[in-house]
Each structure stands twice: as structure tokens, then as C-alpha cells.
């Protein structure tokens, strides 16, 4: 079982909230515990100046440095989730002439449902990085 670091971006607080370590088997329940719809409803009623982020939950494998960030999106209720995938990756630049290592290569996908997010989190926990690469481009 993996131990992951996790954090939460509360839209009404300027600083990221570090939640400490979590066992990989518990990340789905942590995701489901977040009151996504309630937070987005409150955001819809708040002044724009009081909002710092979209509500976002991040998990990172401290060993592999792979991570997943789930963000809830909507105007007055939860409409969808955005998912970002962070990992170390060798990337090509300048028309493929130069290759460099990017320790925090990010890609993301929009339009995700709760079920999609659970599938992505399961792939993340089980180290199915090829699946994540193909789903989150």
C-alpha cells in the first residue's frame, strides 16, 4: 500500500491546506467526502474577490512524484470535474531536436463525471500510468 501526500484548495482561503499523508486505499473515500456541490453553490453566492481557487483535491505519490489534482467546476452547482495529471516526463522541444526532463509535466482533461474521477484515481493508485497518459492528454 502506498502512502500519498494530499492537500485541498478551499476557494475561500488563500493558502493551500496540507492534509498530510493518506493511505492509497483511502483516496476514493476522501474524494467522496468533499462537499463539492455545496462549495460551488457557496462560490456562486460569494463576491468574486473572496474566491481564490476552484475547489481542488490533490494527491501525490511521494516516491514516484506522480500526482492527480481533481477540481470541481460550476457556477451554482457542480457541473463537471477537471483532472490534472502530474508526472516526471522526458519532453521534446524545438521541433523535437532537444529533449529535456520535466519533473512536473502536467496535462489535464475537462468534462469528467464523478465516475470518471473514481476510475482515474483507481488507475493512479494502482500505478496504471499508461492509462492515465492516454486518458489525460
Short mmCIF file of N, CA and C in Angstrom, two decimals, residues 13-105:
data_model
loop_
_atom_site.label_atom_id
_atom_site.label_comp_id
_atom_site.label_asym_id
_atom_site.label_seq_id
_atom_site.Cartn_x
_atom_site.Cartn_y
_atom_site.Cartn_z
N UNK A 13 -10.10 30.33 1.02
CA UNK A 13 -8.87 30.52 1.78
C UNK A 13 -7.72 30.70 0.82
N UNK A 14 -6.86 31.70 1.06
CA UNK A 14 -5.79 31.99 0.10
C UNK A 14 -4.67 30.96 0.05
N UNK A 15 -4.50 30.17 1.10
CA UNK A 15 -3.40 29.21 1.14
C UNK A 15 -3.92 27.79 0.96
N UNK A 16 -3.10 26.98 0.30
CA UNK A 16 -3.41 25.56 0.13
C UNK A 16 -3.37 24.91 1.51
N UNK A 17 -4.32 24.02 1.77
CA UNK A 17 -4.40 23.32 3.05
C UNK A 17 -3.74 21.96 2.89
N UNK A 18 -2.59 21.79 3.53
CA UNK A 18 -1.90 20.50 3.50
C UNK A 18 -2.62 19.56 4.47
N UNK A 19 -3.03 18.41 3.96
CA UNK A 19 -3.80 17.45 4.76
C UNK A 19 -2.94 16.29 5.24
N UNK A 20 -1.66 16.30 4.91
CA UNK A 20 -0.76 15.27 5.38
C UNK A 20 -0.81 14.01 4.54
N UNK A 21 -0.38 12.91 5.14
CA UNK A 21 -0.30 11.64 4.43
C UNK A 21 -1.63 10.90 4.50
N UNK A 22 -1.87 10.09 3.46
CA UNK A 22 -3.07 9.27 3.39
C UNK A 22 -2.68 7.95 2.72
N UNK A 23 -3.25 6.86 3.18
CA UNK A 23 -3.02 5.57 2.54
C UNK A 23 -3.78 5.55 1.21
N UNK A 24 -3.17 4.95 0.23
CA UNK A 24 -3.76 4.94 -1.12
C UNK A 24 -5.17 4.34 -1.13
N UNK A 25 -5.44 3.38 -0.26
CA UNK A 25 -6.76 2.75 -0.24
C UNK A 25 -7.86 3.72 0.21
N UNK A 26 -7.48 4.86 0.77
CA UNK A 26 -8.47 5.81 1.30
C UNK A 26 -8.73 7.02 0.40
N UNK A 27 -8.08 7.10 -0.77
CA UNK A 27 -8.24 8.34 -1.54
C UNK A 27 -9.62 8.47 -2.19
N UNK A 28 -10.24 7.37 -2.55
CA UNK A 28 -11.59 7.45 -3.15
C UNK A 28 -12.57 8.00 -2.11
N UNK A 29 -12.51 7.48 -0.90
CA UNK A 29 -13.43 7.96 0.13
C UNK A 29 -13.14 9.42 0.47
N UNK A 30 -11.87 9.83 0.44
CA UNK A 30 -11.55 11.25 0.70
C UNK A 30 -12.15 12.12 -0.39
N UNK A 31 -12.03 11.71 -1.64
CA UNK A 31 -12.63 12.44 -2.75
C UNK A 31 -14.14 12.55 -2.54
N UNK A 32 -14.79 11.46 -2.15
CA UNK A 32 -16.24 11.46 -1.98
C UNK A 32 -16.69 12.26 -0.76
N UNK A 33 -15.80 12.49 0.21
CA UNK A 33 -16.15 13.26 1.41
C UNK A 33 -16.22 14.76 1.16
N UNK A 34 -15.59 15.22 0.10
CA UNK A 34 -15.58 16.66 -0.18
C UNK A 34 -17.00 17.08 -0.61
N UNK A 35 -17.57 18.10 0.03
CA UNK A 35 -18.92 18.56 -0.36
C UNK A 35 -18.85 19.46 -1.61
N UNK A 36 -18.49 18.88 -2.73
CA UNK A 36 -18.25 19.63 -3.96
C UNK A 36 -19.42 20.55 -4.32
N UNK A 37 -20.62 20.01 -4.35
CA UNK A 37 -21.78 20.80 -4.76
C UNK A 37 -22.03 21.97 -3.80
N UNK A 38 -21.90 21.73 -2.51
CA UNK A 38 -22.10 22.77 -1.51
C UNK A 38 -21.07 23.90 -1.67
N UNK A 39 -19.83 23.53 -1.90
CA UNK A 39 -18.77 24.53 -2.06
C UNK A 39 -19.04 25.39 -3.30
N UNK A 40 -19.40 24.75 -4.40
CA UNK A 40 -19.66 25.51 -5.63
C UNK A 40 -20.90 26.38 -5.49
N UNK A 41 -21.90 25.90 -4.79
CA UNK A 41 -23.09 26.71 -4.52
C UNK A 41 -22.69 27.97 -3.76
N UNK A 42 -21.87 27.80 -2.71
CA UNK A 42 -21.40 28.95 -1.92
C UNK A 42 -20.58 29.92 -2.78
N UNK A 43 -19.78 29.37 -3.69
CA UNK A 43 -18.99 30.22 -4.59
C UNK A 43 -19.90 31.07 -5.47
N UNK A 44 -21.01 30.49 -5.92
CA UNK A 44 -21.94 31.21 -6.78
C UNK A 44 -22.60 32.38 -6.08
N UNK A 45 -22.68 32.32 -4.76
CA UNK A 45 -23.30 33.40 -3.97
C UNK A 45 -22.28 34.41 -3.46
N UNK A 46 -20.98 34.09 -3.55
CA UNK A 46 -19.93 34.93 -2.97
C UNK A 46 -19.48 36.02 -3.93
N UNK A 47 -18.81 37.03 -3.37
CA UNK A 47 -18.16 38.04 -4.19
C UNK A 47 -16.96 37.40 -4.87
N UNK A 48 -16.73 37.74 -6.12
CA UNK A 48 -15.60 37.17 -6.86
C UNK A 48 -14.27 37.42 -6.14
N UNK A 49 -14.17 38.54 -5.46
CA UNK A 49 -12.92 38.88 -4.77
C UNK A 49 -12.65 37.96 -3.58
N UNK A 50 -13.67 37.23 -3.11
CA UNK A 50 -13.50 36.31 -1.98
C UNK A 50 -13.08 34.91 -2.42
N UNK A 51 -12.99 34.69 -3.73
CA UNK A 51 -12.68 33.36 -4.25
C UNK A 51 -11.24 33.33 -4.76
N UNK A 52 -10.48 32.37 -4.26
CA UNK A 52 -9.06 32.26 -4.62
C UNK A 52 -8.78 31.14 -5.61
N UNK A 53 -9.55 30.07 -5.60
CA UNK A 53 -9.32 28.89 -6.44
C UNK A 53 -10.66 28.23 -6.76
N UNK A 54 -10.60 27.28 -7.66
CA UNK A 54 -11.67 26.28 -7.75
C UNK A 54 -11.39 25.28 -6.64
N UNK A 55 -12.41 24.66 -6.08
CA UNK A 55 -12.13 23.63 -5.06
C UNK A 55 -11.35 22.49 -5.71
N UNK A 56 -10.20 22.16 -5.13
CA UNK A 56 -9.31 21.17 -5.74
C UNK A 56 -8.70 20.27 -4.68
N UNK A 57 -8.65 18.99 -4.99
CA UNK A 57 -8.07 17.99 -4.11
C UNK A 57 -6.89 17.37 -4.85
N UNK A 58 -5.71 17.38 -4.21
CA UNK A 58 -4.50 16.85 -4.85
C UNK A 58 -3.97 15.66 -4.07
N UNK A 59 -3.52 14.65 -4.83
CA UNK A 59 -2.82 13.50 -4.26
C UNK A 59 -1.50 13.37 -4.99
N UNK A 60 -0.42 13.10 -4.23
CA UNK A 60 0.89 12.91 -4.85
C UNK A 60 1.59 11.72 -4.21
N UNK A 61 2.11 10.84 -5.07
CA UNK A 61 2.93 9.73 -4.62
C UNK A 61 4.31 10.30 -4.33
N UNK A 62 4.73 10.28 -3.09
CA UNK A 62 5.99 10.91 -2.70
C UNK A 62 7.20 10.19 -3.29
N UNK A 63 7.05 8.94 -3.65
CA UNK A 63 8.17 8.17 -4.22
C UNK A 63 8.32 8.42 -5.71
N UNK A 64 7.23 8.26 -6.46
CA UNK A 64 7.31 8.37 -7.93
C UNK A 64 7.14 9.80 -8.43
N UNK A 65 6.61 10.68 -7.58
CA UNK A 65 6.32 12.08 -7.92
C UNK A 65 5.18 12.22 -8.92
N UNK A 66 4.40 11.15 -9.11
CA UNK A 66 3.19 11.25 -9.92
C UNK A 66 2.09 11.83 -9.03
N UNK A 67 1.22 12.64 -9.61
CA UNK A 67 0.15 13.23 -8.84
C UNK A 67 -1.09 13.46 -9.67
N UNK A 68 -2.22 13.56 -8.99
CA UNK A 68 -3.50 13.84 -9.62
C UNK A 68 -4.17 14.96 -8.84
N UNK A 69 -4.70 15.94 -9.58
CA UNK A 69 -5.46 17.03 -8.98
C UNK A 69 -6.87 16.99 -9.56
N UNK A 70 -7.87 16.97 -8.69
CA UNK A 70 -9.27 16.96 -9.10
C UNK A 70 -9.87 18.29 -8.69
N UNK A 71 -10.48 19.00 -9.64
CA UNK A 71 -11.12 20.29 -9.36
C UNK A 71 -12.58 20.23 -9.75
N UNK A 72 -13.44 20.74 -8.87
CA UNK A 72 -14.86 20.84 -9.17
C UNK A 72 -15.15 22.15 -9.86
N UNK A 73 -16.05 22.11 -10.85
CA UNK A 73 -16.35 23.30 -11.64
C UNK A 73 -17.86 23.45 -11.80
N UNK A 74 -18.31 24.68 -11.73
CA UNK A 74 -19.72 25.00 -11.95
C UNK A 74 -19.97 26.44 -11.54
N UNK A 75 -21.15 26.95 -11.85
CA UNK A 75 -21.47 28.33 -11.48
C UNK A 75 -22.35 28.39 -10.24
N UNK A 76 -23.35 27.52 -10.14
CA UNK A 76 -24.19 27.48 -8.94
C UNK A 76 -24.33 26.06 -8.39
N UNK A 77 -23.92 25.08 -9.20
CA UNK A 77 -23.88 23.69 -8.75
C UNK A 77 -22.76 22.99 -9.52
N UNK A 78 -22.35 21.84 -9.02
CA UNK A 78 -21.27 21.09 -9.66
C UNK A 78 -21.69 20.68 -11.06
N UNK A 79 -20.93 21.10 -12.04
CA UNK A 79 -21.23 20.76 -13.44
C UNK A 79 -20.34 19.63 -13.94
N UNK A 80 -19.06 19.68 -13.54
CA UNK A 80 -18.10 18.69 -14.01
C UNK A 80 -16.84 18.77 -13.17
N UNK A 81 -15.94 17.84 -13.43
CA UNK A 81 -14.63 17.86 -12.80
C UNK A 81 -13.56 18.04 -13.86
N UNK A 82 -12.52 18.78 -13.51
CA UNK A 82 -11.29 18.84 -14.29
C UNK A 82 -10.30 17.97 -13.55
N UNK A 83 -9.49 17.22 -14.29
CA UNK A 83 -8.47 16.40 -13.66
C UNK A 83 -7.13 16.71 -14.32
N UNK A 84 -6.13 17.00 -13.49
CA UNK A 84 -4.77 17.22 -13.95
C UNK A 84 -3.91 16.06 -13.50
N UNK A 85 -2.97 15.69 -14.35
CA UNK A 85 -2.06 14.59 -14.05
C UNK A 85 -0.64 15.12 -14.13
N UNK A 86 0.09 14.98 -13.03
CA UNK A 86 1.47 15.46 -12.94
C UNK A 86 2.40 14.25 -12.85
N UNK A 87 3.47 14.30 -13.63
CA UNK A 87 4.46 13.23 -13.56
C UNK A 87 5.77 13.72 -14.16
N UNK A 88 6.86 13.05 -13.79
CA UNK A 88 8.13 13.36 -14.47
C UNK A 88 8.06 12.81 -15.90
N UNK A 89 8.56 13.58 -16.86
CA UNK A 89 8.49 13.11 -18.25
C UNK A 89 9.61 13.74 -19.06
N UNK A 90 10.13 12.98 -19.98
CA UNK A 90 11.12 13.48 -20.94
C UNK A 90 10.33 14.09 -22.10
N UNK A 91 10.57 15.36 -22.38
CA UNK A 91 9.82 16.07 -23.41
C UNK A 91 10.75 16.61 -24.49
N UNK A 92 10.19 16.71 -25.68
CA UNK A 92 10.94 17.24 -26.82
C UNK A 92 10.55 18.69 -27.03
N UNK A 93 11.56 19.49 -27.38
CA UNK A 93 11.33 20.91 -27.67
C UNK A 93 12.02 21.26 -28.98
N UNK A 94 11.76 22.43 -29.46
CA UNK A 94 12.37 22.91 -30.70
C UNK A 94 12.26 21.88 -31.83
N UNK A 95 11.02 21.57 -32.17
CA UNK A 95 10.72 20.65 -33.26
C UNK A 95 11.32 19.27 -33.05
N UNK A 96 11.44 18.86 -31.79
CA UNK A 96 11.95 17.54 -31.47
C UNK A 96 13.46 17.41 -31.47
N UNK A 97 14.15 18.52 -31.63
CA UNK A 97 15.62 18.49 -31.68
C UNK A 97 16.22 18.31 -30.29
N UNK A 98 15.62 18.95 -29.30
CA UNK A 98 16.16 18.93 -27.93
C UNK A 98 15.21 18.16 -27.03
N UNK A 99 15.76 17.28 -26.21
CA UNK A 99 14.98 16.56 -25.20
C UNK A 99 15.44 17.00 -23.83
N UNK A 100 14.48 17.25 -22.95
CA UNK A 100 14.81 17.62 -21.58
C UNK A 100 13.88 16.88 -20.63
N UNK A 101 14.31 16.75 -19.40
CA UNK A 101 13.48 16.14 -18.37
C UNK A 101 12.67 17.23 -17.68
N UNK A 102 11.37 17.02 -17.62
CA UNK A 102 10.49 17.93 -16.90
C UNK A 102 9.95 17.17 -15.69
N UNK A 103 10.41 17.52 -14.47
CA UNK A 103 9.99 16.76 -13.29
C UNK A 103 8.52 16.96 -12.92
N UNK A 104 7.88 18.00 -13.46
CA UNK A 104 6.48 18.27 -13.16
C UNK A 104 5.70 18.55 -14.44
N UNK A 105 5.64 17.56 -15.29
CA UNK A 105 4.91 17.67 -16.55
C UNK A 105 3.42 17.49 -16.26
#
